[in-house]
mmCIF file of C-alpha atoms and ligand atoms in Angstrom:
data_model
loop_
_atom_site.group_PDB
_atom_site.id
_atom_site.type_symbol
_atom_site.label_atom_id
_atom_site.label_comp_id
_atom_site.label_asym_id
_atom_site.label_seq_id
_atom_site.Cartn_x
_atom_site.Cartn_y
_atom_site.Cartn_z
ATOM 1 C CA UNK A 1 -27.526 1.745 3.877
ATOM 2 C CA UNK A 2 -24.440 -0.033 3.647
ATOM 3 C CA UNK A 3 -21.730 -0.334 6.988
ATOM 4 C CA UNK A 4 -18.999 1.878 6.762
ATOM 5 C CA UNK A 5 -15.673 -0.131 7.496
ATOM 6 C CA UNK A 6 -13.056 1.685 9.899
ATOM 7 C CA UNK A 7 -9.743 1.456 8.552
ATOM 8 C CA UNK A 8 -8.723 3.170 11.346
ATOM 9 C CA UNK A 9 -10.254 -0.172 14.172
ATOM 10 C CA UNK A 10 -9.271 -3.097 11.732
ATOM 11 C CA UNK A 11 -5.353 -1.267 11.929
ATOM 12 C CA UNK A 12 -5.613 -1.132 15.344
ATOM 13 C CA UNK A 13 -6.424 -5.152 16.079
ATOM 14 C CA UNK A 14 -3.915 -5.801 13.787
ATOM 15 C CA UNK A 15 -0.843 -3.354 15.010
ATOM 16 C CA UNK A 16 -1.519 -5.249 18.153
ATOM 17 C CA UNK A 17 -0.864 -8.865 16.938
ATOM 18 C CA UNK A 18 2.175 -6.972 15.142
ATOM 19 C CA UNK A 19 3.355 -6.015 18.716
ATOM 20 C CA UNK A 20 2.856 -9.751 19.968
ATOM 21 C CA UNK A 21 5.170 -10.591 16.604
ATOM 22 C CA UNK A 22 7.766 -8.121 17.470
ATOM 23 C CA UNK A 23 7.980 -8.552 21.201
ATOM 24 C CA UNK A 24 8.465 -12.480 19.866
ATOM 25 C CA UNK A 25 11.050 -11.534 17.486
ATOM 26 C CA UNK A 26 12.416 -9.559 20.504
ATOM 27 C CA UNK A 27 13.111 -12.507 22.931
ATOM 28 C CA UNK A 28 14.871 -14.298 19.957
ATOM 29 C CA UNK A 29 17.682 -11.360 19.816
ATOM 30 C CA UNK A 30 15.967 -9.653 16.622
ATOM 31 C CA UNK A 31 15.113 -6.036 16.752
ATOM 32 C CA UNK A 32 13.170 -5.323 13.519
ATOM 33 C CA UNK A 33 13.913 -1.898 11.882
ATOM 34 C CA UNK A 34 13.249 -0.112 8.994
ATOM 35 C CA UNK A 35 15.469 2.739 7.392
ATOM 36 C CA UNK A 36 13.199 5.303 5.584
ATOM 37 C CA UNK A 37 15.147 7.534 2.747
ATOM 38 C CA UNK A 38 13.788 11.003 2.749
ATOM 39 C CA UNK A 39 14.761 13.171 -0.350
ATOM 40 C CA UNK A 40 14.587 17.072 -0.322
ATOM 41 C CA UNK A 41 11.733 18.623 1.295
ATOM 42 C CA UNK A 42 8.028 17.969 -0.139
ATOM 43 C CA UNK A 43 5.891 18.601 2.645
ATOM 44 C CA UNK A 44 3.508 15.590 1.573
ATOM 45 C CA UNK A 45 6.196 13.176 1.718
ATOM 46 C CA UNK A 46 7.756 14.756 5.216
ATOM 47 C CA UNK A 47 4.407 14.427 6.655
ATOM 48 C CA UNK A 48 3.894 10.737 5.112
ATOM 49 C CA UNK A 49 7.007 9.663 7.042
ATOM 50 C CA UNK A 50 6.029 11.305 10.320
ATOM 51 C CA UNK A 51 3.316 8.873 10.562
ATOM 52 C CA UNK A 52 5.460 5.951 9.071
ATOM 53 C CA UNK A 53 7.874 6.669 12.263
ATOM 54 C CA UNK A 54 5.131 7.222 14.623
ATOM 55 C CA UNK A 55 3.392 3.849 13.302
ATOM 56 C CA UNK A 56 6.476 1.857 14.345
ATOM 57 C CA UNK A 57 7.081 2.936 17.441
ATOM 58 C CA UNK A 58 3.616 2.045 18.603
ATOM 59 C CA UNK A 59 4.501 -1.526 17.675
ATOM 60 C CA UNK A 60 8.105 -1.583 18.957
ATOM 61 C CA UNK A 61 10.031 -1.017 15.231
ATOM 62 C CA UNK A 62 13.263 0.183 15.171
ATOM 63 C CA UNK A 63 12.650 3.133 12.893
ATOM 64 C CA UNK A 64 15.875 4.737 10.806
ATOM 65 C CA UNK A 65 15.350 8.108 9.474
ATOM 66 C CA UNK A 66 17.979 9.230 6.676
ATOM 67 C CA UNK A 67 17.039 12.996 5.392
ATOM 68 C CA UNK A 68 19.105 14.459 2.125
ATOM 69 C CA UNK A 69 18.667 17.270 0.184
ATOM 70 C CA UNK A 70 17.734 16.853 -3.566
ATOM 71 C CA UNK A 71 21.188 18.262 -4.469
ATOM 72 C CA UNK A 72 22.328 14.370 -3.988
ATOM 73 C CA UNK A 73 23.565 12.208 -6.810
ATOM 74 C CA UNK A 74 21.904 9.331 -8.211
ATOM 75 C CA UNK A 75 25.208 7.572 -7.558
ATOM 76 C CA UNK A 76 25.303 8.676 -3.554
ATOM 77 C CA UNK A 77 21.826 7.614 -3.158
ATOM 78 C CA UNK A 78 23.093 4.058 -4.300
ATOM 79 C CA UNK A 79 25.279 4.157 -2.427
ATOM 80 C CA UNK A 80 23.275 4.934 0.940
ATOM 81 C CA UNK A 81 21.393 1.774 -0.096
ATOM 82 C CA UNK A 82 23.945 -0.186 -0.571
ATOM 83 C CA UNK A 83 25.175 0.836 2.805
ATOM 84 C CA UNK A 84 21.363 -0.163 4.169
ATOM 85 C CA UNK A 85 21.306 -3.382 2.216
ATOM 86 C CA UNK A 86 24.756 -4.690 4.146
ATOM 87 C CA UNK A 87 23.634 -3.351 7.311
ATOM 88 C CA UNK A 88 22.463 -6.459 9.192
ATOM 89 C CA UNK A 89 20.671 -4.344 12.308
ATOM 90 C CA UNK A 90 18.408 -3.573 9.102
ATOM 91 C CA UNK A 91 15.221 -5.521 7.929
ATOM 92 C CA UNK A 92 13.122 -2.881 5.455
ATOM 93 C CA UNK A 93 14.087 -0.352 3.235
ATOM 94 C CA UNK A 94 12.237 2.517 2.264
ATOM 95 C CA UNK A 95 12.980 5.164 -0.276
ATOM 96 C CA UNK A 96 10.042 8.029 -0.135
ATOM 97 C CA UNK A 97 8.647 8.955 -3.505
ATOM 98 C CA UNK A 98 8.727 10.838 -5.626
ATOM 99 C CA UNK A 99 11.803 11.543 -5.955
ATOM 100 C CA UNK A 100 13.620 14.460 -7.584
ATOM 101 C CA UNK A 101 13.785 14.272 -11.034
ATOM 102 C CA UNK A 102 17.544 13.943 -11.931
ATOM 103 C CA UNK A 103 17.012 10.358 -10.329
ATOM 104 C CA UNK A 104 16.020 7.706 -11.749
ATOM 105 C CA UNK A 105 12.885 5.703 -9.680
ATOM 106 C CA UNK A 106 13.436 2.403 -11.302
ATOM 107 C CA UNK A 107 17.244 2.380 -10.488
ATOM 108 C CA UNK A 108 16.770 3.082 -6.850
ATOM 109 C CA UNK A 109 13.500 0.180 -6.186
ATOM 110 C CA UNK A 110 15.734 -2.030 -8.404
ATOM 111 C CA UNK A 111 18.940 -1.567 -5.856
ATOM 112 C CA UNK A 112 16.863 -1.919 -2.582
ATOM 113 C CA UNK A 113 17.948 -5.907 -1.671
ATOM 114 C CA UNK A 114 14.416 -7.730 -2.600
ATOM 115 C CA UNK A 115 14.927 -9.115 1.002
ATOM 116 C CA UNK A 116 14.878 -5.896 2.379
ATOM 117 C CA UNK A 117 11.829 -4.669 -0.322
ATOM 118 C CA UNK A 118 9.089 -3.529 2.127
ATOM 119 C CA UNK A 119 7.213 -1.314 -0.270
ATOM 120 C CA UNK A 120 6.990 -4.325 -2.753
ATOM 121 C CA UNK A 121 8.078 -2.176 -5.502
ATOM 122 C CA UNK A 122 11.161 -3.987 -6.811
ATOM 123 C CA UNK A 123 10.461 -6.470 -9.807
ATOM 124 C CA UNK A 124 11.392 -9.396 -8.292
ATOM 125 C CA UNK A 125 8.745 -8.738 -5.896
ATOM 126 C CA UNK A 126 6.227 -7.683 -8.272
ATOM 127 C CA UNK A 127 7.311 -10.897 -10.529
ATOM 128 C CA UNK A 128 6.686 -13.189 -7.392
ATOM 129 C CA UNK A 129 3.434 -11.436 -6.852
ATOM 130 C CA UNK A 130 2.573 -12.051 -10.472
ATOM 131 C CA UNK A 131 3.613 -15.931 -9.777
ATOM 132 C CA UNK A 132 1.623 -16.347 -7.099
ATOM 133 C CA UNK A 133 4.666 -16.563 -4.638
ATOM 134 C CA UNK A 134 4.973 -15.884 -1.251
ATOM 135 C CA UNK A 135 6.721 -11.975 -1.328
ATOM 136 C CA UNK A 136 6.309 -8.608 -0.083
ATOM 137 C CA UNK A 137 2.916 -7.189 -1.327
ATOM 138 C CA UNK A 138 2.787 -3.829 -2.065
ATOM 139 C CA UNK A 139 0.859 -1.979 1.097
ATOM 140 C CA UNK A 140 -2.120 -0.219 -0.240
ATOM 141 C CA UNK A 141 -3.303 -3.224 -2.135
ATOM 142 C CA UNK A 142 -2.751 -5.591 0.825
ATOM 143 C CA UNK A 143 -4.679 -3.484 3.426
ATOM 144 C CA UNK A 144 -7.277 -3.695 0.959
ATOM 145 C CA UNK A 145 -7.537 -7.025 0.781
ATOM 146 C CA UNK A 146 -6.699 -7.055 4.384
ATOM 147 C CA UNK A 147 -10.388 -4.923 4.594
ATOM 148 C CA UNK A 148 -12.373 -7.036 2.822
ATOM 149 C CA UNK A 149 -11.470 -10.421 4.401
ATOM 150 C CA UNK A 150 -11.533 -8.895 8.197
ATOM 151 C CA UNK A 151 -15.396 -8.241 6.858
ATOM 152 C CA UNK A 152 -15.935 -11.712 6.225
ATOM 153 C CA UNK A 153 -17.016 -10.817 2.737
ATOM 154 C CA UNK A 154 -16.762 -13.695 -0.508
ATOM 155 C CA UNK A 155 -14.104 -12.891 -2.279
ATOM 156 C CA UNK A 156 -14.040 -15.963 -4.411
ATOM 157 C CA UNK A 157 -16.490 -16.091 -7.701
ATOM 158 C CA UNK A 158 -17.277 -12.679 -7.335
ATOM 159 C CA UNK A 159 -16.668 -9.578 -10.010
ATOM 160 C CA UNK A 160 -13.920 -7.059 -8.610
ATOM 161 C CA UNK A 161 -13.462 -3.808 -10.634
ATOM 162 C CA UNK A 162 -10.306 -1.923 -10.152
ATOM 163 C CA UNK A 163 -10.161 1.708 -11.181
ATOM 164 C CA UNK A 164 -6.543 2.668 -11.888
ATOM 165 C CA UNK A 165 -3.739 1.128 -13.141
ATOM 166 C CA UNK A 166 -0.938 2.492 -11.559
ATOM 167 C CA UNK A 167 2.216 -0.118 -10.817
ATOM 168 C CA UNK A 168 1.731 0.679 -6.708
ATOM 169 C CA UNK A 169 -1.695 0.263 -6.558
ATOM 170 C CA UNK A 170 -4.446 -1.018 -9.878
ATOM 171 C CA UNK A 171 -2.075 -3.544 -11.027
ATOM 172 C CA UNK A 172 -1.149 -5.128 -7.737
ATOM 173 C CA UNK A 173 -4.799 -5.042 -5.893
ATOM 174 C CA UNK A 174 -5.830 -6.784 -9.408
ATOM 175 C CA UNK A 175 -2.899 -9.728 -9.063
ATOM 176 C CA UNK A 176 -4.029 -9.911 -5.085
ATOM 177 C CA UNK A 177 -8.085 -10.122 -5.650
ATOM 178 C CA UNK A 178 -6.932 -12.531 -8.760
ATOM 179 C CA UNK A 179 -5.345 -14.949 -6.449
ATOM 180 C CA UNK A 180 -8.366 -14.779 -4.526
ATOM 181 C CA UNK A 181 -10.339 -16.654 -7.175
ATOM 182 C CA UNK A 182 -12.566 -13.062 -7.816
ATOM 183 C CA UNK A 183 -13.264 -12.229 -11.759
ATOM 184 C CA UNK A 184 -11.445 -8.816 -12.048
ATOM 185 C CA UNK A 185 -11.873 -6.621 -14.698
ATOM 186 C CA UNK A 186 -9.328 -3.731 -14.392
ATOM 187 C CA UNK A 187 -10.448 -0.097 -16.008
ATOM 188 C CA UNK A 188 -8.782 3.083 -16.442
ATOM 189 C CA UNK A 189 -8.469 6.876 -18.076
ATOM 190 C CA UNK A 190 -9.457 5.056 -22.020
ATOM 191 C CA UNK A 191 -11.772 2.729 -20.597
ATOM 192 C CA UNK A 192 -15.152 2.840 -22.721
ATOM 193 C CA UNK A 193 -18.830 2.914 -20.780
ATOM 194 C CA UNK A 194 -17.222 3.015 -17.470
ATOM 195 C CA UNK A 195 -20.288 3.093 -15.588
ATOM 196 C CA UNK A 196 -21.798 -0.257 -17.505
ATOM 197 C CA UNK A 197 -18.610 -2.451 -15.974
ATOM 198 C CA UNK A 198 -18.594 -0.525 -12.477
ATOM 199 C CA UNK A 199 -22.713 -1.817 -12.146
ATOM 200 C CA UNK A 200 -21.535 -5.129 -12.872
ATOM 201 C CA UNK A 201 -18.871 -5.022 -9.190
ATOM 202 C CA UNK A 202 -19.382 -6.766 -6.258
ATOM 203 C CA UNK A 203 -16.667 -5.483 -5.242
ATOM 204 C CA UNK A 204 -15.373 -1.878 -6.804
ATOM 205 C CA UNK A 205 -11.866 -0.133 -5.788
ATOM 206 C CA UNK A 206 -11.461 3.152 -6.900
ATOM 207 C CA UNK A 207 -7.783 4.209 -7.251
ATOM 208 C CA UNK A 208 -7.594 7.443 -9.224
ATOM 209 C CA UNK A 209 -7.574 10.428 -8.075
ATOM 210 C CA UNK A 210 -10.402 12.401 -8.928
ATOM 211 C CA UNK A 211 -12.524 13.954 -6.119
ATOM 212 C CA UNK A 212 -16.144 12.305 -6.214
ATOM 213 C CA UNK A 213 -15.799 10.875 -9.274
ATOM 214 C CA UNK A 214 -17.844 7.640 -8.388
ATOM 215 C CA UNK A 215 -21.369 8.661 -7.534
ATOM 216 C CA UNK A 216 -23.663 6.242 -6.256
ATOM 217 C CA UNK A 217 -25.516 5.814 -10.246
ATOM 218 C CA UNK A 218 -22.140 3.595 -10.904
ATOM 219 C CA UNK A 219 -22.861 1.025 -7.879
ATOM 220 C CA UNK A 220 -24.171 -2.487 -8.225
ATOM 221 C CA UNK A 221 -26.983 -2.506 -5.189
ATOM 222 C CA UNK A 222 -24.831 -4.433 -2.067
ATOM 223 C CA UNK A 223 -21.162 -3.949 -3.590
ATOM 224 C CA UNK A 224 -18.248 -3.584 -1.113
ATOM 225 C CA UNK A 225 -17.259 -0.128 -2.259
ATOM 226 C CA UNK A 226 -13.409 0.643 -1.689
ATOM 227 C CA UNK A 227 -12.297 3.945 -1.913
ATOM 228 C CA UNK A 228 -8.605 4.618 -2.428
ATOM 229 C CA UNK A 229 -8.254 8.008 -3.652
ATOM 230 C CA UNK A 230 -6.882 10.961 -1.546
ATOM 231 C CA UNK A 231 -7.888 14.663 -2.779
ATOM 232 C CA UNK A 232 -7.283 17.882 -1.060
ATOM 233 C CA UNK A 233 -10.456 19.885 -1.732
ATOM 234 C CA UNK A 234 -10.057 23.953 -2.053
ATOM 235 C CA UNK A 235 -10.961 23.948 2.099
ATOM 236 C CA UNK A 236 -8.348 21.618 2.840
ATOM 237 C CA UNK A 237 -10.340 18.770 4.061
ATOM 238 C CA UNK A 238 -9.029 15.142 2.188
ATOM 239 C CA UNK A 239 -12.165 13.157 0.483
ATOM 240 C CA UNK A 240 -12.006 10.234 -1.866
ATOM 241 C CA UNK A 241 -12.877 9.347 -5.393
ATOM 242 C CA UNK A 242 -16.069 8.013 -4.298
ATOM 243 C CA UNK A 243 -18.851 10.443 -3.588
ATOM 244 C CA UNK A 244 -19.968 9.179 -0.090
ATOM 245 C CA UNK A 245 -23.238 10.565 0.293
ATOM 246 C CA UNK A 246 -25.105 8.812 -2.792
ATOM 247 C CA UNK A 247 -22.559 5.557 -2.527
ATOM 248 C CA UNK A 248 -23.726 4.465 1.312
ATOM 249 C CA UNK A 249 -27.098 3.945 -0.235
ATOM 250 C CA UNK A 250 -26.680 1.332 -2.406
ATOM 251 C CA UNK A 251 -23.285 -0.561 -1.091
ATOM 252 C CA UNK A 252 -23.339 -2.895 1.784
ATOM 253 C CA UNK A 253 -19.919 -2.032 2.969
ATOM 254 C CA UNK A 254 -18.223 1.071 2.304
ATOM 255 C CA UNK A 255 -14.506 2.735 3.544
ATOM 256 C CA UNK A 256 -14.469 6.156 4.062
ATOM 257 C CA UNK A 257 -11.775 9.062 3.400
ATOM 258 C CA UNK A 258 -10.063 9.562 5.727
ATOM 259 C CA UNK A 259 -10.069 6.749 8.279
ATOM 260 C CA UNK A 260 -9.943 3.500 5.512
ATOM 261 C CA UNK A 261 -7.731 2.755 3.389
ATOM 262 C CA UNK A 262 -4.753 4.842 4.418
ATOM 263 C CA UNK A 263 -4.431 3.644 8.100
ATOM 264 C CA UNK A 264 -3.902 -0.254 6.552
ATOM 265 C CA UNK A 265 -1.257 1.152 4.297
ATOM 266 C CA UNK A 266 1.075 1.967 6.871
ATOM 267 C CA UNK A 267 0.522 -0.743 9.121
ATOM 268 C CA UNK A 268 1.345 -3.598 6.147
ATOM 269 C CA UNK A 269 4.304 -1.407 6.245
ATOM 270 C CA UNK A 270 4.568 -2.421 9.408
ATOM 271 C CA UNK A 271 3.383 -5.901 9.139
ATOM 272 C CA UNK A 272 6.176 -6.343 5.571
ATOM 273 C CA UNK A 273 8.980 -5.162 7.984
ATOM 274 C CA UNK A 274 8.128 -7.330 10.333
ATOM 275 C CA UNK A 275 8.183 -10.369 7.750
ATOM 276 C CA UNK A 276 11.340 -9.274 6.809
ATOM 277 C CA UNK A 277 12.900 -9.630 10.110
ATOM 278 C CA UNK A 278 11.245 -13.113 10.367
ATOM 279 C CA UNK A 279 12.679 -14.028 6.937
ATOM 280 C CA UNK A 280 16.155 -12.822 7.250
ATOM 281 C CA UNK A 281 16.173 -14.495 10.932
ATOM 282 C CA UNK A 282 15.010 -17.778 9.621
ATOM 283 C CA UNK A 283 17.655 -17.377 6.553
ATOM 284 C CA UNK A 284 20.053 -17.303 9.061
ATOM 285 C CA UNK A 285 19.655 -19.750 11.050
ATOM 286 C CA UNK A 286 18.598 -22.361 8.738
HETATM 287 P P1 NDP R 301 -2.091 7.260 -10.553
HETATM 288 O O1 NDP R 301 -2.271 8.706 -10.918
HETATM 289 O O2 NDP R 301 -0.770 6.633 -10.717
HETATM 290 O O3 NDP R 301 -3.174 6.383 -11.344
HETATM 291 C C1 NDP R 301 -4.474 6.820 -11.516
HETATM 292 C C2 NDP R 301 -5.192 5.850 -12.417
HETATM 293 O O4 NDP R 301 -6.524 6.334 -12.629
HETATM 294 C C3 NDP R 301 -4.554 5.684 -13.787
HETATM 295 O O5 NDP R 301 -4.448 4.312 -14.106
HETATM 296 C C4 NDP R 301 -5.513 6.410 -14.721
HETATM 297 O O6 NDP R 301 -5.609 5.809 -16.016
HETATM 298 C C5 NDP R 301 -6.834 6.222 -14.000
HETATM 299 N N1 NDP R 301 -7.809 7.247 -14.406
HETATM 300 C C6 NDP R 301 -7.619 8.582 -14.490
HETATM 301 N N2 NDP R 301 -8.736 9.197 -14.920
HETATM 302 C C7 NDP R 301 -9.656 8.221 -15.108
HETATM 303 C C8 NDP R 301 -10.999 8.192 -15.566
HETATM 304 N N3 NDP R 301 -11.628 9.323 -15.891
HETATM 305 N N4 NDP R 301 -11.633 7.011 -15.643
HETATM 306 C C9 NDP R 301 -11.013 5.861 -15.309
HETATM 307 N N5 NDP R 301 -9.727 5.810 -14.873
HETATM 308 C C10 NDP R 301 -9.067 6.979 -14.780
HETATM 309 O O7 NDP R 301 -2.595 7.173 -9.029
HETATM 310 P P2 NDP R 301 -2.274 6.112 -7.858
HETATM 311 O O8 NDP R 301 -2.707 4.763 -8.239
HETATM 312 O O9 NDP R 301 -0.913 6.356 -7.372
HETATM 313 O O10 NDP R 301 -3.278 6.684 -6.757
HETATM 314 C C11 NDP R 301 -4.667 6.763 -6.958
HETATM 315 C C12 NDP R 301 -5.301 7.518 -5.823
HETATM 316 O O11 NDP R 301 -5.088 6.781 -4.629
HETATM 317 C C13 NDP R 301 -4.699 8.907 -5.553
HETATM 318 O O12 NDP R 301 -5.727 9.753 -5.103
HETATM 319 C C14 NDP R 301 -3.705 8.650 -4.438
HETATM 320 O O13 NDP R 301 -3.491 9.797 -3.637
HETATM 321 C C15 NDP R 301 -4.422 7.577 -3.662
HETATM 322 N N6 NDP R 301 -3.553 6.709 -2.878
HETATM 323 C C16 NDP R 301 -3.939 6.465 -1.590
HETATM 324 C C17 NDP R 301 -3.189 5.637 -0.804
HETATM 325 C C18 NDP R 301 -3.640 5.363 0.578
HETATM 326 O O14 NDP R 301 -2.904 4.777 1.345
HETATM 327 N N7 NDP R 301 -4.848 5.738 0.962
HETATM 328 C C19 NDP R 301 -1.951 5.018 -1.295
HETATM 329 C C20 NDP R 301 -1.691 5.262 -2.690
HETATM 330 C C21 NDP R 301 -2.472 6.097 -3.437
HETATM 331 P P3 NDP R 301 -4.370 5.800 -17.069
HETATM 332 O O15 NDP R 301 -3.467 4.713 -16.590
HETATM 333 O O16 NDP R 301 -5.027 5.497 -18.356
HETATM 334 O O17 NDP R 301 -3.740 7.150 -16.997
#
C-alpha cells in the first residue's frame, strides 16, 4: 500500500522558507511582485488567478492584477508588457492562458523580459533548461521534482516515464528528471504498447488528461506514481489520470487529485518570483 504524498504539507514547509526569503529580500529594500495578465473572462482561468493572488499574499508578494477584455489587440497587450517589463517595482510576469484566439501565444511568452519569465515559458528559458543552465523552470514540472526529492526517493539510475508531451509540462519534467541522472523515456497519444514501458517506471508521471486512464495493471510494483492530470467528472468533483483505487496497491508513493501536484505549482510560482527579485537585485548591485 504505497504512502500517499500531500502536495498540499510539502507546499506548506516550503511557502514558509519562501516567507523567510521575502521578509530577507524585505530588509534589503526589495519588495518582490508579480503582475498577472488576465484576458476576457474564462471562469477556469479567473479562478486559477484567485489562488495565484491568494498564494502570494500568504508569503508577503506584491501581487499585480491587470484584467482586459478579449476585445484587446495583440499590439495593446504588447504593449502592457512592455510597460511591465520597464517597470522596476516588478519582478514576474504572468500572462494567463489561454488566451483568445486573435492572439498569438508565442508572441506574448516571447515579449515577457526572460528576467521577468516566471512561468518559464519563453525560449530562452526553455533553451537554458535544455542546457542545463541555471533559469526559471516551468512550475508544474518543478513541484514535481520538488515532490519526489522532499520524499527522499533515488532519482538517479532510475527509469522515469513521462506521459504527455506538452511544451508546459512532458517536455520540461523530462529535461528536469534528465538532469537528475534518471533514464526517461517520454510517451504520448501514438505511443505503441503503452502499458509494456509504463511497467518498466520507477518513477511514472502522468500528464494527459484523461480521467483514470492509468489503472493500477500499468504500475511497476513500488513506483513513485505522479499524477498530474486534472478532470472535472459529470458530478463536479476533480480526479486525476491515475485511477487511485487500484494504483495505491502496487506504488510505494503516490500524489493524489486534488491535494498534489497542483498546490506545488503555484508555490514555484511563488518560489520563481521570488528568484527573480533575488536576480534582478543582485544584477543591480553587482
Ligand atoms: P496537453 O493536452 O497539452 O497534453 C496531453 C498529452 O497527453 C499530449 O502529449 C498527448 O499526446 C498525450 N496523450 C493524449 N492521449 C494519450 C494516450 N491515450 N496515451 C498516451 N498519451 C496521450 O495537456 P497538459 O500537458 O497541458 O496537461 C495534462 C494534464 O495535466 C491536464 O489534465 C491538465 O489539466 C493537467 N495539468 C495540471 C497542472 C497542475 O498544476 N496540477 C498543471 C498543468 C496541467 P500528443 O502529444 O500525441 O497529442
Amino acid at each position: 500500500m504505497a504512502e500517499i504524498v500531500s502536495g498540499k504539507q510539502v507546499a506548506a514547509a516550503y511557502r514558509e522558507e519562501l516567507k523567510a526569503k521575502v521578509l530577507t529580500l524585505k530588509d534589503e529594500g526589495i519588495k518582490p511582485a508579480l503582475t498577472v495578465i488576465l484576458i476576457g473572462d474564462n471562469p477556469a482561468s479567473h479562478s486559477y488567478v484567485k489562488g495565484k493572488q491568494k498564494a502570494c499574499q500568504e508569503v508577503g508578494i506584491v501581487s499585480n492584477l491587470i484584467v482586459k477584455s478579449d476585445s484587446i489587440t495583440e499590439e495593446e497587450l504588447l504593449q502592457l508588457i512592455d510597460e511591465q517589463n520597464n517597470d522596476e517595482s516588478v519582478h514576474g510576469i504572468l500572462v494567463q492562458l489561454p488566451l483568445p484566439k486573435h492572439i498569438n501565444e508565442l508572441k506574448v511568452i516571447e515579449r515577457i523580459s526572460p528576467y521577468k519569465d516566471v512561468d518559464g515559458f519563453h525560449p530562452i528559458s526553455v533553451g537554458r533548461l535544455l542546457t542545463g543552465q541555471d533559469t526559471f523552470v516551468p512550475c508544474t514540472p518543478q513541484g514535481i521534482l520538488e515532490l519526489v526529492k522532499r520524499q527522499s526517493f533515488e532519482i538517479s539510475g532510475k527509469h522515469v516515464v513521462v506521459i504527455g508531451r506538452s511544451n508546459i509540462v512532458g517536455k520540461p519534467v523530462s529535461q528536469l528528471f534528465l538532469q537528475q541522472h534518471a533514464t526517461v523515456t517520454i510517451c504520448h497519444s501514438r505511443t505503441k504498447n503503452l502499458k509494456e514501458i509504463t511497467l518498466q517506471a520507477d518513477i511514472l508521471i502522468a500528464a494527459v488528461g484523461k480521467a483514470h486512464m492509468i489503472d493500477g495493471s500499468y504500475i511497476k510494483q513500488g513506483a513513485f506514481v505522479i499524477d498530474v492530470g486534472v478532470n472535472r467528472l459529470n458530478n463536479g468533483s476533480l480526479t486525476g489520470d491515475i485511477d487511485f483505487d487500484s494504483a495505491v496497491e502496487k506504488a510505494s508513493y503516490i500524489t493524489p487529485v486534488p491535494g498534489g501536484v497542483g498546490p506545488m505549482t503555484i508555490t514555484m510560482l511563488l518560489a520563481n518570483t521570488v528568484k527573480a527579485a533575488e536576480t534582478l537585485h543582485t544584477e543591480k548591485i553587482s
